[in-house]
């Protein structure tokens, strides 16, 4: 406990300077993903990295110290990415540079192979265009959730399916639920869109559909054979984050807790924060094995600490290696330096661990992803 409290105190003192080093000199609400080893893609993308930084400001309560003018300017900057392009006519949040760096002529042949396998072998391989649309949808979800976190909404409503549209049900059915992390991410996005648009019929559709995914043995959300431990936990995280938006409780919290406690996550930022989030959400509905969860999270805090660069005051996505990609775009060389994404994820994980251990005396804010 003392180790956690001292780590939090140090992060709160040092992380602002780390984030400040990543600021663009001309546009202060634009951030680079790393300070060392940045690639062309990383230096050109804007929307996602600005959201990462704002979320970190929120968790560490730096946001509260900003002036009203600074808050308005930052949220206005994020809102400025909402619009339409020739490819996407609905009011998505689109970083034009992300579209530019995502285009690759080499994928055309791969797409032809995938389409053939999907047709002949009844597979569900995603083409590059489908992956791009999923990524744009994920960025839109992230922008909206970031604005919502600080009491803002997008200027234009966004939802691909109007309320009561049966196409939402068909869309969910056609996702590849043997890969619950990818499909769960799309499910979660529509939960966010439906919530902010008060699409109550769509919320009912999403809630009902989630019940079809429950595995009674593990408490996870998938269809078909049981995925590997990492994929099951990561998929559950996506589903639970969506259910939180539409006010649906965790269906099998005790089963999920049992599964998580016998799972050793990988050392990557996403795997660490995902298992913490699943335990955090489950404890909202049960005290099942709470003492064991606290012991488990204390050990996990030690692993998280291995990602921390004490002199700089930030975390890296990998141990001694920065995040290298953003939705398939190469952003850095992966040098031994902290990065914006890993920093956000692991500080978010620490905030949830802090709330579980300190309850009402926790000193950080917890995100609603």
Tab-separated table of N, CA and C in Angstrom, residues 34 80 252:
chain	number	residue	atom	x	y	z
A	34	UNK	N	5.771	10.272	-28.486
A	34	UNK	CA	7.034	10.050	-27.775
A	34	UNK	C	7.921	11.280	-27.982
A	80	UNK	N	-13.034	19.976	-33.379
A	80	UNK	CA	-12.753	20.436	-34.737
A	80	UNK	C	-12.490	19.279	-35.705
A	252	UNK	N	-21.681	-12.061	-14.891
A	252	UNK	CA	-21.106	-13.139	-14.081
A	252	UNK	C	-19.835	-12.639	-13.384
